[in-house]
mmCIF file of C-alpha atoms and ligand atoms in Angstrom:
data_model
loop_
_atom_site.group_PDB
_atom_site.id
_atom_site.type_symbol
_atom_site.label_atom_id
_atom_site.label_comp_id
_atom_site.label_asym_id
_atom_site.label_seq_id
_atom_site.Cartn_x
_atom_site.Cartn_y
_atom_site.Cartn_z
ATOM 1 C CA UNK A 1 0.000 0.000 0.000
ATOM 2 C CA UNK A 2 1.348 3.392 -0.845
ATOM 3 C CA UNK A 3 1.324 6.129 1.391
ATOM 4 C CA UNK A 4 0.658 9.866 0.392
ATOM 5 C CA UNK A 5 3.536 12.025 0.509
ATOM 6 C CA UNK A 6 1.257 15.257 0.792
ATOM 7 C CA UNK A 7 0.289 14.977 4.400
ATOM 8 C CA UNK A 8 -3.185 14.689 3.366
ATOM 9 C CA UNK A 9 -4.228 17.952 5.011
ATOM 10 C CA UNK A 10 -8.028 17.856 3.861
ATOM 11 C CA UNK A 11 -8.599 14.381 5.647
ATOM 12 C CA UNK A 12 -8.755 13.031 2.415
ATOM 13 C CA UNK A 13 -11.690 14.718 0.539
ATOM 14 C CA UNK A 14 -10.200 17.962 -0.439
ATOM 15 C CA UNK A 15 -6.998 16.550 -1.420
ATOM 16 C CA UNK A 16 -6.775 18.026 -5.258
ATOM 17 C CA UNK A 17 -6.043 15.222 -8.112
ATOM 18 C CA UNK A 18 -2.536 16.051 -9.420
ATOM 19 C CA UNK A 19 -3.653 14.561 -13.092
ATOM 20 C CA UNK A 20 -3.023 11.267 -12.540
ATOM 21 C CA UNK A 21 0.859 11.247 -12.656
ATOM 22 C CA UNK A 22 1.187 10.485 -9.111
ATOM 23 C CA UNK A 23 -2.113 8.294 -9.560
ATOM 24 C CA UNK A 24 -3.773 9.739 -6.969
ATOM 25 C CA UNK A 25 -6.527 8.432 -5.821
ATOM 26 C CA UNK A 26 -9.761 10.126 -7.286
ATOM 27 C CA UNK A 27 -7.751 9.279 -10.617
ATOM 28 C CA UNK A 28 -6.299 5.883 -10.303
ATOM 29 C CA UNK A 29 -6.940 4.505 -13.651
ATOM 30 C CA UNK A 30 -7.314 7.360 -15.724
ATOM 31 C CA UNK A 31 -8.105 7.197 -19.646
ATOM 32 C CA UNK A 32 -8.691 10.123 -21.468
ATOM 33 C CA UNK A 33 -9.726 9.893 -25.745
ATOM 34 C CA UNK A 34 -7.987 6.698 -25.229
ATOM 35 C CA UNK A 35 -7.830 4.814 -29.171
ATOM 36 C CA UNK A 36 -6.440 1.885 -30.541
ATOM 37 C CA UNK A 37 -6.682 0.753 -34.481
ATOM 38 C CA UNK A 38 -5.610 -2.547 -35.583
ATOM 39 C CA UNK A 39 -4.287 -2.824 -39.103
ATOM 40 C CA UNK A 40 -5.941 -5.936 -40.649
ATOM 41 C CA UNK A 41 -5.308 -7.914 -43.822
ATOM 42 C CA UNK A 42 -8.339 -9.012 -45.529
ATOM 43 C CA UNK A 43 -9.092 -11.422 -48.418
ATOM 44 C CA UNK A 44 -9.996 -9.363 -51.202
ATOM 45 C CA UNK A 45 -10.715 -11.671 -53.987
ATOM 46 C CA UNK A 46 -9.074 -15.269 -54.442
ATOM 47 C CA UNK A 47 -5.215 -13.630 -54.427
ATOM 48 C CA UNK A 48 -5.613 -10.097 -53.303
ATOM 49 C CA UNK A 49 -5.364 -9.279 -50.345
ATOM 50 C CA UNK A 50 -6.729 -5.277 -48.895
ATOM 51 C CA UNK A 51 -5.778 -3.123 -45.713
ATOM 52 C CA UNK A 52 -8.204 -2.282 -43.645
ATOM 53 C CA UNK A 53 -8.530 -0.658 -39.929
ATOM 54 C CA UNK A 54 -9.905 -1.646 -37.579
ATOM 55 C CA UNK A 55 -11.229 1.006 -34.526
ATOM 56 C CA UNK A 56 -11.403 -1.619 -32.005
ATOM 57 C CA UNK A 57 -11.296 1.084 -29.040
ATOM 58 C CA UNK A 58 -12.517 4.853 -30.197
ATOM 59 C CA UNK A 59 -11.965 7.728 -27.491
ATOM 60 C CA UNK A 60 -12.527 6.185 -24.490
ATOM 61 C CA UNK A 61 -12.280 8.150 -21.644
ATOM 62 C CA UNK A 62 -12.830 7.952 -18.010
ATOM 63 C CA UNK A 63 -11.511 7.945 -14.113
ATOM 64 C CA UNK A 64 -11.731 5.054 -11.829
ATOM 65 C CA UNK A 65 -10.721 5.944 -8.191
ATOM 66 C CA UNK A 66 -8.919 3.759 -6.111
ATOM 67 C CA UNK A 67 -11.119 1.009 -4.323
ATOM 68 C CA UNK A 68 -13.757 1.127 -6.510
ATOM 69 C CA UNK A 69 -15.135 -1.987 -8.215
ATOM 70 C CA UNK A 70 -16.204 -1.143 -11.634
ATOM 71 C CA UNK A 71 -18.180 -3.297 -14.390
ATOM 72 C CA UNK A 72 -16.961 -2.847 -17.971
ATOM 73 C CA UNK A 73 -19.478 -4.784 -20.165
ATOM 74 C CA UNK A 74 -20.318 -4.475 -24.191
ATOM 75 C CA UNK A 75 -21.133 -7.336 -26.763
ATOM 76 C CA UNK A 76 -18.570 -8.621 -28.156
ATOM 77 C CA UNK A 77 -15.992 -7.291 -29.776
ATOM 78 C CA UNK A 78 -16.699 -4.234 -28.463
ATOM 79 C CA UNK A 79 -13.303 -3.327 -27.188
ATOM 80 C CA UNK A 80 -13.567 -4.514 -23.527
ATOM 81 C CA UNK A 81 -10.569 -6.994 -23.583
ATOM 82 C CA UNK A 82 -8.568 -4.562 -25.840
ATOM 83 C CA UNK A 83 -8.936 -1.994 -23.337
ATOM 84 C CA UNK A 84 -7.747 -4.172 -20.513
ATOM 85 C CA UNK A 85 -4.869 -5.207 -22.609
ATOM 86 C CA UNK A 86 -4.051 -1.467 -22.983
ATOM 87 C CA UNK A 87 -4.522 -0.890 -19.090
ATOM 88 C CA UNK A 88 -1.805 -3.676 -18.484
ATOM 89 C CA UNK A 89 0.520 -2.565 -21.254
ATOM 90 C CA UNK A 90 0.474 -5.646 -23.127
ATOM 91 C CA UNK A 91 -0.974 -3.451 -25.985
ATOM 92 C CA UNK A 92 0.208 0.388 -26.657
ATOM 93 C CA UNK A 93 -2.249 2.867 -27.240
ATOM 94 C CA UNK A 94 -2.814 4.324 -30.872
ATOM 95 C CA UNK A 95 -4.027 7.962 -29.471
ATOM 96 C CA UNK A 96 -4.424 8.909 -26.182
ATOM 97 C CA UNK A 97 -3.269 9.445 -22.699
ATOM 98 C CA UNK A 98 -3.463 6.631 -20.008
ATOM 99 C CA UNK A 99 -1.982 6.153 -16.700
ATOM 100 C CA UNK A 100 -2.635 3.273 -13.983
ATOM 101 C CA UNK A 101 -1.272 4.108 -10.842
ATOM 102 C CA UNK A 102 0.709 7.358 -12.469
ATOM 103 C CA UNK A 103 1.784 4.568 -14.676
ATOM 104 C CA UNK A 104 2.253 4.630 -18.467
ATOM 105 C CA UNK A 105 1.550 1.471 -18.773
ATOM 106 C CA UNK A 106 2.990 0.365 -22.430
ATOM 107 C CA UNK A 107 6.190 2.292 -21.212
ATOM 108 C CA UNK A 108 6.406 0.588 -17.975
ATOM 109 C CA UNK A 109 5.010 -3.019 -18.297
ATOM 110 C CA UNK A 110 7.592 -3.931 -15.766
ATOM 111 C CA UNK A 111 7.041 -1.655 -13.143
ATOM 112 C CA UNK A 112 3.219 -1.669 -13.715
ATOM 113 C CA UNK A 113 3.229 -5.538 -13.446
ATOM 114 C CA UNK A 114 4.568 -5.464 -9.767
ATOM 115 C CA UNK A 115 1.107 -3.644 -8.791
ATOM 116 C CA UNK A 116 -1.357 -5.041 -11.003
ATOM 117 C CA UNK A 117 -2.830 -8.661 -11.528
ATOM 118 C CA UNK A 118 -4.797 -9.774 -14.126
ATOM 119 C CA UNK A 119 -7.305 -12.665 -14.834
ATOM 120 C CA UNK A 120 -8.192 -13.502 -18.706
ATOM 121 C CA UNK A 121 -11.359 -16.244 -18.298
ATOM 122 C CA UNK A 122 -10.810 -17.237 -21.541
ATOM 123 C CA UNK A 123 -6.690 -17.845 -21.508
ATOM 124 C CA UNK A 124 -4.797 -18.931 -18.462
ATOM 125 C CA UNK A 125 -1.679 -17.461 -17.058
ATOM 126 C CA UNK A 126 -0.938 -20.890 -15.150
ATOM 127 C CA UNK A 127 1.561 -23.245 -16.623
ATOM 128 C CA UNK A 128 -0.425 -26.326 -18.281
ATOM 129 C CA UNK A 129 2.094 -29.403 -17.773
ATOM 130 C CA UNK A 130 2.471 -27.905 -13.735
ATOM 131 C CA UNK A 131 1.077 -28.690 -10.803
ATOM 132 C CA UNK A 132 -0.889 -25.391 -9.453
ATOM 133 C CA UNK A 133 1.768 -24.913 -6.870
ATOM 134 C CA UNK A 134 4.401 -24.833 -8.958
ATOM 135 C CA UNK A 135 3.268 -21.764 -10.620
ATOM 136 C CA UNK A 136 2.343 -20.286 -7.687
ATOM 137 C CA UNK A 137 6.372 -20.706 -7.172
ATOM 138 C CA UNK A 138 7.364 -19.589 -10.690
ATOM 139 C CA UNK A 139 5.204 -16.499 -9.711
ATOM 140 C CA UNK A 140 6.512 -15.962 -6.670
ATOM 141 C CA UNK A 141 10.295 -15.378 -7.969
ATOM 142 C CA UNK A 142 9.085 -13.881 -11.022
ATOM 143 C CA UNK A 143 7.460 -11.096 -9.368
ATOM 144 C CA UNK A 144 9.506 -11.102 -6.384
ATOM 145 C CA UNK A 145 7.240 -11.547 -3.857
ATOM 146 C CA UNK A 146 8.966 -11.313 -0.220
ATOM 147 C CA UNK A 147 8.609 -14.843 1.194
ATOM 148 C CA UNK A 148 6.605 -14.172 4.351
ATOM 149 C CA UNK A 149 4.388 -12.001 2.441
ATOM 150 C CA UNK A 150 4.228 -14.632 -0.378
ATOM 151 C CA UNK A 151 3.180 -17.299 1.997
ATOM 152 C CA UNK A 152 0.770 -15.616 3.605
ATOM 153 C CA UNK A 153 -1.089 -14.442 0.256
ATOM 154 C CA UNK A 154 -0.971 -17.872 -0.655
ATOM 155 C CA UNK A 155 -3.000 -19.069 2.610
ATOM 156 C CA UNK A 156 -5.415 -16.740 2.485
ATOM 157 C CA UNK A 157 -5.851 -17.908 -1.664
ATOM 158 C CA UNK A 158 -5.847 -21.403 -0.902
ATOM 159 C CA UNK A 159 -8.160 -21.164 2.460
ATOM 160 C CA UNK A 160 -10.981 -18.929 0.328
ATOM 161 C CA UNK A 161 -10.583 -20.279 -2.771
ATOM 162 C CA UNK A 162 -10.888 -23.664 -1.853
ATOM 163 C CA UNK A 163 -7.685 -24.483 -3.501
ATOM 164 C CA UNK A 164 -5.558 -26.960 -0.851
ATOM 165 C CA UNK A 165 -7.119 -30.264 -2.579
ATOM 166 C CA UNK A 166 -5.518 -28.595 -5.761
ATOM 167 C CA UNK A 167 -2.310 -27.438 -5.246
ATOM 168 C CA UNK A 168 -0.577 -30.586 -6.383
ATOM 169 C CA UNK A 169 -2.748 -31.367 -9.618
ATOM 170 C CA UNK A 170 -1.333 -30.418 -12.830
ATOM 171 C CA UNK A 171 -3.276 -27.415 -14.237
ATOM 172 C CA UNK A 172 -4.106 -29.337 -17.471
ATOM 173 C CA UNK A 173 -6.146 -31.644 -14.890
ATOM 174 C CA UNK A 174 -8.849 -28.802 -13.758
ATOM 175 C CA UNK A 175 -12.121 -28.173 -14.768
ATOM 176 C CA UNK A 176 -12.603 -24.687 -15.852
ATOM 177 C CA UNK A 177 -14.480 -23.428 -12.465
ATOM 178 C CA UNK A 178 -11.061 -25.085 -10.132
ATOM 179 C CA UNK A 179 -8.453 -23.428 -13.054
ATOM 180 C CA UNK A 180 -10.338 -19.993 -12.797
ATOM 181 C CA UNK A 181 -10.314 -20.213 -9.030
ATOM 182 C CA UNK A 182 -6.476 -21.038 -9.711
ATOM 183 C CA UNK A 183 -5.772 -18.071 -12.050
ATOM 184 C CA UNK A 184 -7.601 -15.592 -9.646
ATOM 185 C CA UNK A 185 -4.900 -16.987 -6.810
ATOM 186 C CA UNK A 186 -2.116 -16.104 -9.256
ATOM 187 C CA UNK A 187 -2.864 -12.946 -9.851
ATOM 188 C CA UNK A 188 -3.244 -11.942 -6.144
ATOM 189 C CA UNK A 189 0.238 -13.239 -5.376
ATOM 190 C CA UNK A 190 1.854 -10.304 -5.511
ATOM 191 C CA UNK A 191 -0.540 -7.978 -3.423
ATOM 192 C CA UNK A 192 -1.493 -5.773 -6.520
ATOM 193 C CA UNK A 193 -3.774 -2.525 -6.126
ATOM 194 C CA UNK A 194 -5.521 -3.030 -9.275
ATOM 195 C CA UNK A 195 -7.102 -6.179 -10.562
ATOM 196 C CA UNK A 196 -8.162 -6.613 -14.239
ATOM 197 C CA UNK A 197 -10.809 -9.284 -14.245
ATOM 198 C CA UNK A 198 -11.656 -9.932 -17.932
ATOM 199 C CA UNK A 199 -14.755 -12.777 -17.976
ATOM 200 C CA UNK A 200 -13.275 -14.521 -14.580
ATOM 201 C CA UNK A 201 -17.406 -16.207 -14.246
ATOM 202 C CA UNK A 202 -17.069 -17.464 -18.225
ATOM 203 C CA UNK A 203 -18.739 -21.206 -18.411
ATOM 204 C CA UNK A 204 -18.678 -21.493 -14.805
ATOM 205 C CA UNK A 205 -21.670 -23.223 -12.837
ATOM 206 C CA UNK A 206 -23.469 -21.197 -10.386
ATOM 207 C CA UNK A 207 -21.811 -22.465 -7.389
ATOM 208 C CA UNK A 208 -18.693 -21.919 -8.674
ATOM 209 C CA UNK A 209 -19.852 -17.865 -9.975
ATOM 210 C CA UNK A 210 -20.959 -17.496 -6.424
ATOM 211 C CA UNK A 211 -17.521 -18.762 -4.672
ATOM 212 C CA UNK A 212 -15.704 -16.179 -6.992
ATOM 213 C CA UNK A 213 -18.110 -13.262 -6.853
ATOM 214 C CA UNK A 214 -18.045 -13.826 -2.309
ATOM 215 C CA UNK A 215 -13.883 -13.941 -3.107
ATOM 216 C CA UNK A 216 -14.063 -10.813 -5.267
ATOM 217 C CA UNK A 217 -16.215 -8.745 -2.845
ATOM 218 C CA UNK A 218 -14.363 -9.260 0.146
ATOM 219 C CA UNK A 219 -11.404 -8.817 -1.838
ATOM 220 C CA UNK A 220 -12.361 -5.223 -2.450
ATOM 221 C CA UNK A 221 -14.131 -4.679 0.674
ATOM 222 C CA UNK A 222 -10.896 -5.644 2.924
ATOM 223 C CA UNK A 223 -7.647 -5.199 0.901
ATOM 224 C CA UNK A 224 -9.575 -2.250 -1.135
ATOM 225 C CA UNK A 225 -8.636 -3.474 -4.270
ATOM 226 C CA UNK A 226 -9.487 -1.397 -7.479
ATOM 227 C CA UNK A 227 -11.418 -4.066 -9.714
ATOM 228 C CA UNK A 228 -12.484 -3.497 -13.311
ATOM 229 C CA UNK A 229 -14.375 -6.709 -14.011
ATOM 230 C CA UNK A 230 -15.898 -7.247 -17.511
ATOM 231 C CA UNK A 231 -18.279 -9.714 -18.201
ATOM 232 C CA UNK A 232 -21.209 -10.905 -19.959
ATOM 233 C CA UNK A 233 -23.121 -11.745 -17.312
ATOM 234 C CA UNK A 234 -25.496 -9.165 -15.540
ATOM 235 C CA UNK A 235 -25.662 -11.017 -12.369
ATOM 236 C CA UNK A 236 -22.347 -10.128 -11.506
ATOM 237 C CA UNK A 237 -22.293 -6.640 -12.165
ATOM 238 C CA UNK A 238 -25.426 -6.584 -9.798
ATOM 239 C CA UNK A 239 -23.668 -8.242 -7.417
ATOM 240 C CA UNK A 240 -20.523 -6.514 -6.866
ATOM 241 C CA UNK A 241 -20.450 -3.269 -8.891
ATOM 242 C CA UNK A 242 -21.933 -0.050 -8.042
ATOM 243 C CA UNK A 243 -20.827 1.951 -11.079
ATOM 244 C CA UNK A 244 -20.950 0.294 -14.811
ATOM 245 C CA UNK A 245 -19.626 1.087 -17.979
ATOM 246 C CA UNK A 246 -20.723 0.096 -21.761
ATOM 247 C CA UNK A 247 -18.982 -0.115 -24.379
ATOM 248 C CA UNK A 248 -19.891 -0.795 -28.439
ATOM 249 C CA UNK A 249 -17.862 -0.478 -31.087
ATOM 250 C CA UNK A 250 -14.723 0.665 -28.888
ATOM 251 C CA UNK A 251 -16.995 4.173 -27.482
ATOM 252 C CA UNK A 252 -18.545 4.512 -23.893
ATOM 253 C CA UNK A 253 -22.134 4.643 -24.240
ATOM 254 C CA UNK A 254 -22.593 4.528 -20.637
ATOM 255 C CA UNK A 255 -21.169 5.508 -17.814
ATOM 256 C CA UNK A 256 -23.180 5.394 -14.142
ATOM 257 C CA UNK A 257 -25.326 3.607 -11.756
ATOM 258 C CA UNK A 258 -26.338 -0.447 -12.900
ATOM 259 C CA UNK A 259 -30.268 1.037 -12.085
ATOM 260 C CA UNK A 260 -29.297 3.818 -14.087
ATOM 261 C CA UNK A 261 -28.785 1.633 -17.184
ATOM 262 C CA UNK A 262 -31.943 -0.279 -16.885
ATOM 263 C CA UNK A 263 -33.386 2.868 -17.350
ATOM 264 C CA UNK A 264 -31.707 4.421 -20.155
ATOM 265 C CA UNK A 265 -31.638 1.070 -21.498
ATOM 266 C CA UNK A 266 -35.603 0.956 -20.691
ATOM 267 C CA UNK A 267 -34.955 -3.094 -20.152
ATOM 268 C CA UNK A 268 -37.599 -5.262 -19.405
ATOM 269 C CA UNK A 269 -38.062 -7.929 -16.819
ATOM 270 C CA UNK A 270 -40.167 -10.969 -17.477
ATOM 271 C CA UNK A 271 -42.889 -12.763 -14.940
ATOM 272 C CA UNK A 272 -42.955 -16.430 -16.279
ATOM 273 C CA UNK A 273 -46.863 -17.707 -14.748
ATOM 274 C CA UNK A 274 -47.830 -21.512 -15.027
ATOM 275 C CA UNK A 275 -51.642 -21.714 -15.098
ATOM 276 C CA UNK A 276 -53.882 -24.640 -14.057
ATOM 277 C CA UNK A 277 -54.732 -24.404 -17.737
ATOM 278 C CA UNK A 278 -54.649 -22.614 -21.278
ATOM 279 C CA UNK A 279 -56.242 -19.244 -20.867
ATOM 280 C CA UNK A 280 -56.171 -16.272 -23.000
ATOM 281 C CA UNK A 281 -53.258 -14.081 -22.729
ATOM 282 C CA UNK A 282 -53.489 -12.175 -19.119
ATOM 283 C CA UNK A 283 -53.827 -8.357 -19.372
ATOM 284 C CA UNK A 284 -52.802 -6.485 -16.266
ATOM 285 C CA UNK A 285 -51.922 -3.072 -16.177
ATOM 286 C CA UNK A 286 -48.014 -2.288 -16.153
ATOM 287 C CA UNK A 287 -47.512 -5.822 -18.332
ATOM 288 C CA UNK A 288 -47.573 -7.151 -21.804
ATOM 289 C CA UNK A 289 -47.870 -10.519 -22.570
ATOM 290 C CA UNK A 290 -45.280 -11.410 -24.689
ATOM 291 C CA UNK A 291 -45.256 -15.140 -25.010
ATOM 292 C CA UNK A 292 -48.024 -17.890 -24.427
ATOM 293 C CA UNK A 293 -47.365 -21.305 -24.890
ATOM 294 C CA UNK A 294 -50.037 -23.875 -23.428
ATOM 295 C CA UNK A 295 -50.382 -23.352 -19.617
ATOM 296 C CA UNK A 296 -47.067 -21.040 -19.605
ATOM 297 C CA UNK A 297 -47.168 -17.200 -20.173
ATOM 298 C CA UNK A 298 -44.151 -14.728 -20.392
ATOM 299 C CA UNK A 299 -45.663 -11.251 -18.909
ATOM 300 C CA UNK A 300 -42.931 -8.238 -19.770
ATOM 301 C CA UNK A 301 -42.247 -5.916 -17.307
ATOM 302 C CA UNK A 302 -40.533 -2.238 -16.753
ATOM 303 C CA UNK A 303 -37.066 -3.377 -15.227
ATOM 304 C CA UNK A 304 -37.118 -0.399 -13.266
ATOM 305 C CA UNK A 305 -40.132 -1.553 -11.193
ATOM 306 C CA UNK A 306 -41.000 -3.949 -8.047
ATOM 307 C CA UNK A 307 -42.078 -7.406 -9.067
ATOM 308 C CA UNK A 308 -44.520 -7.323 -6.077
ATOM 309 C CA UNK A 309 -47.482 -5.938 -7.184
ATOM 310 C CA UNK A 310 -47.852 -7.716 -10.671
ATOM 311 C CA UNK A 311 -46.707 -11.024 -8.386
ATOM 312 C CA UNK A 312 -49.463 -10.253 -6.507
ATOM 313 C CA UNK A 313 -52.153 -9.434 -8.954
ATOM 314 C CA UNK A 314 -51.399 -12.723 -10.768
ATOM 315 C CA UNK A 315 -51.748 -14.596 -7.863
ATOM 316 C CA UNK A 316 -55.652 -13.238 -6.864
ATOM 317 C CA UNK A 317 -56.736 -13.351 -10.213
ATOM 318 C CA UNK A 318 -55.600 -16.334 -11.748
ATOM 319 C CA UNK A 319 -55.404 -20.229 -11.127
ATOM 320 C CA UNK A 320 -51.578 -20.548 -10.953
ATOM 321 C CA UNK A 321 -49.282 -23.588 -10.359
ATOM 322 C CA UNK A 322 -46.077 -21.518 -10.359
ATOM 323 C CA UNK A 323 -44.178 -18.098 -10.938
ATOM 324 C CA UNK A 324 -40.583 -16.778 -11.432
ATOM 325 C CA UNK A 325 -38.841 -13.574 -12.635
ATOM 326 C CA UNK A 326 -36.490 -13.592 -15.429
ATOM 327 C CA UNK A 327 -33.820 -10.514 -15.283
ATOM 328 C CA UNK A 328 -33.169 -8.935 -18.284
ATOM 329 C CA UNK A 329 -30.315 -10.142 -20.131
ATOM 330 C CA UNK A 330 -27.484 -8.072 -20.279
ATOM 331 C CA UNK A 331 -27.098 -8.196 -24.044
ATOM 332 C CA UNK A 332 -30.689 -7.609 -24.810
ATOM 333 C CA UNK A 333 -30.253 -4.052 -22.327
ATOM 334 C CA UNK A 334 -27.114 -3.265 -24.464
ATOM 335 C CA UNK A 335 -28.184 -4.366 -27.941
ATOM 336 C CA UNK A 336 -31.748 -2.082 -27.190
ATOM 337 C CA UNK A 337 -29.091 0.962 -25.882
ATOM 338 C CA UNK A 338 -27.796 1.125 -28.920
ATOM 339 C CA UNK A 339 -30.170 0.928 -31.176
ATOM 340 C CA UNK A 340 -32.042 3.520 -29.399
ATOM 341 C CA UNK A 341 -28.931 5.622 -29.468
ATOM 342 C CA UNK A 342 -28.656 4.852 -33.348
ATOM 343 C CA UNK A 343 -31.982 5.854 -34.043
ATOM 344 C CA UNK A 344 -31.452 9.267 -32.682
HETATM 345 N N1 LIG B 401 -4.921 -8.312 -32.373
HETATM 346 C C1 LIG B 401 -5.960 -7.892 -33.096
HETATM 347 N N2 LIG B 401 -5.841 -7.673 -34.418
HETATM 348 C C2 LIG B 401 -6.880 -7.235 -35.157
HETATM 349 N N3 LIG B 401 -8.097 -6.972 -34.655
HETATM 350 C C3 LIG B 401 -8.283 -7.169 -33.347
HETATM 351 C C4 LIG B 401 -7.234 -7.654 -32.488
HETATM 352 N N4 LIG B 401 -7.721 -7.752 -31.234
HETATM 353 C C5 LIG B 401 -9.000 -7.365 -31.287
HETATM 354 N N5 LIG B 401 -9.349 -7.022 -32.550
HETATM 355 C C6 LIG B 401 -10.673 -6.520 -32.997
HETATM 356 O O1 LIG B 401 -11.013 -5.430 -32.170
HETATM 357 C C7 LIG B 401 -12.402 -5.445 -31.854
HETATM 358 C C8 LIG B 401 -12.566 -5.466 -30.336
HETATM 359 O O2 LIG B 401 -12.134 -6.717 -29.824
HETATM 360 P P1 LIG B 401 -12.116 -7.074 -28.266
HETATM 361 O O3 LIG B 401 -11.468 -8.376 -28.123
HETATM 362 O O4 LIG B 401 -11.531 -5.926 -27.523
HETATM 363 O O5 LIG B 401 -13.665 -7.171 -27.961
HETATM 364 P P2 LIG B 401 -14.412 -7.597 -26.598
HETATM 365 O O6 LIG B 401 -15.280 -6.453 -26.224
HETATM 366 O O7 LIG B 401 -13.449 -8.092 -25.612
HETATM 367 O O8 LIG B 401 -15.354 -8.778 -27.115
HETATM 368 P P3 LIG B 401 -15.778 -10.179 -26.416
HETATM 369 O O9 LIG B 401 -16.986 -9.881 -25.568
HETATM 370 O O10 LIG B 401 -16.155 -11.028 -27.584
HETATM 371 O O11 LIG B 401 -14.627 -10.709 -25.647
HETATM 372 C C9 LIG B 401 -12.968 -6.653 -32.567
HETATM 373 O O12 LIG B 401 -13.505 -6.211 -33.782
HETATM 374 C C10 LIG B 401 -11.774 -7.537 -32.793
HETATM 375 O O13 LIG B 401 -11.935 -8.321 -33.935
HETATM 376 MG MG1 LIG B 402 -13.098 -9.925 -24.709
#
């Protein structure tokens, strides 16, 4: 943990940003008309080939302070996991300004590493033909992590993770949920300040989601570690983010509360009733029936508002058998975002 050289005199709130070069803390991550274009080769024809460019990430700019826990979600290939690899240094900017922790990071991969850990879902950092452990060891000269400090990291991974049965099994021998839980370890070796979580829940069953999302929020809660988590599923972004933003074709459509989106996105929940029977298509106020297949109906709903009511009106009026509530998917609330936005 770094300690302010200022003195802090305004207990903290007053305490004026220096623009990020120190990375103070209203500013930790900091991107401002951040851009990066890919030059692409595509088949043109059975011989040619054509350049073309690809704007994978388009201006992006905002601040994440320190300890916050922010969602970064988008279909896909919106630019999410570009911009992470950007934020790590693995890939340089093409316009821009950026700075993690006062760090450039494409400048100062090294340095940046030794406070920042990062999880891809899809690709792991572990090594395949290894047992777990020993990569936890490769790690912990690679990054050198002070032994006592190592150890102790390692503990608390193992003890919350649920890793100890593990340790010795060679990482091609996981299932997906027990390799993620691995790869979050590894990147948490090292105590970083910053952890990029790029689709850490992919294909994972929903005991295993809920082990990592618990392990995430305490994570930020006690060591107050700055998470940017992107994902596809909405679930975790209600679970541990306050703040969300979404990205399409590399630009920040959204930037705010998670019950903020819902509304801009004007997403729709769904009441799934099971009658006693087939009955015509119910018509309540504040619903539409969408679906209706035998018994089963599919009543849409304004995201925004309580379940109860509708719940409850169903119930009185109708012979039911059963209920639930379907959340809006996350890329149905995105896709609608931007066609509104496209319309305008
Ligand atoms: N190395 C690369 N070379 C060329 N194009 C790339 C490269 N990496 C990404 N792209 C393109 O940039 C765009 C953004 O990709 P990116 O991987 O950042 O999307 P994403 O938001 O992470 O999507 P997903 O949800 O599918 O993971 C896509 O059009 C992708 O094809
Ligand atoms: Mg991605």
């Amino acid at each position: 943990m770094s300690v302010s050289a200022d003195g802090d005199a305004g207990g903290g709130h007053a305490r004026r940003d220096t623009g990020g070069d120190t990375g103070g803390d209203a500013g930790f991550i900091e991107l401002d008309g951040i851009e990066k274009v890919f030059d692409v080769r595509r088949r043109a024809g059975l011989l040619r080939r054509e350049k073309h460019q690809v704007r994978a990430v388009d201006g992006i700019s905002f601040r994440v302070p320190r300890g916050e826990m922010v969602g970064y979600i988008g279909p896909n290939g919106a630019g999410k996991s570009t911009t992470i690899k950007m934020l790590t240094g693995i890939l340089t900017p093409s316009g821009g300004r950026l700075r993690v922790a006062g760090i450039d990071p494409s400048r100062e991969r090294t340095r940046l590493a030794q406070r920042i850990g990062v999880v891809f879902g899809q690709r792991t950092t572990l090594w395949w033909d290894l047992p777990l452990i020993d990569s936890y060891r490769l790690m912990h000269r690679m990054y050198r992590v002070p032994d006592a400090r190592f150890r102790v990291n390692l503990e608390r991974c193992v003890e919350l993770l649920d890793l100890a049965e593990l340790l010795d099994v060679p990482v091609r021998q996981l299932s997906l949920g027990q390799r993620m839980r691995g790869d979050i370890a590894a990147a948490l070796l090292h105590d970083p300040e910053v952890l990029y979580l790029d689709e850490p829940t992919i294909g994972l069953d929903v005991v295993s989601k809920a082990k990592v999302r618990e392990f995430l929020r305490d994570l930020n809660a006690e060591r107050g570690t700055t998470v940017l988590l992107t994902t596809h599923d909405l679930t975790d972004i209600e679970q541990l983010c306050k703040r969300v933003m979404v990205i399409d074709h590399g630009r920040l459509l959204y930037d705010g509360a998670l019950a903020g989106l819902h509304e801009v996105g004007e997403s729709e929940r769904t009441l799934v009733v099971d009658l006693e029977r087939e009955l015509p298509p119910i018509g309540l106020p504040g619903a539409r029936t969408v679906r209706v297949e035998g018994p089963r109906q599919w009543l849409a709903f304004p995201a925004t508002e309580s379940a109860a009511p509708l719940v409850a009106r169903v119930a009185a009026e109708y012979p039911l058998v059963d209920l639930s509530v379907r959340e809006p998917d996350i890329e149905a609330v995105i896709a609608k975002m931007y066609v509104d936005r496209s319309a305008v």
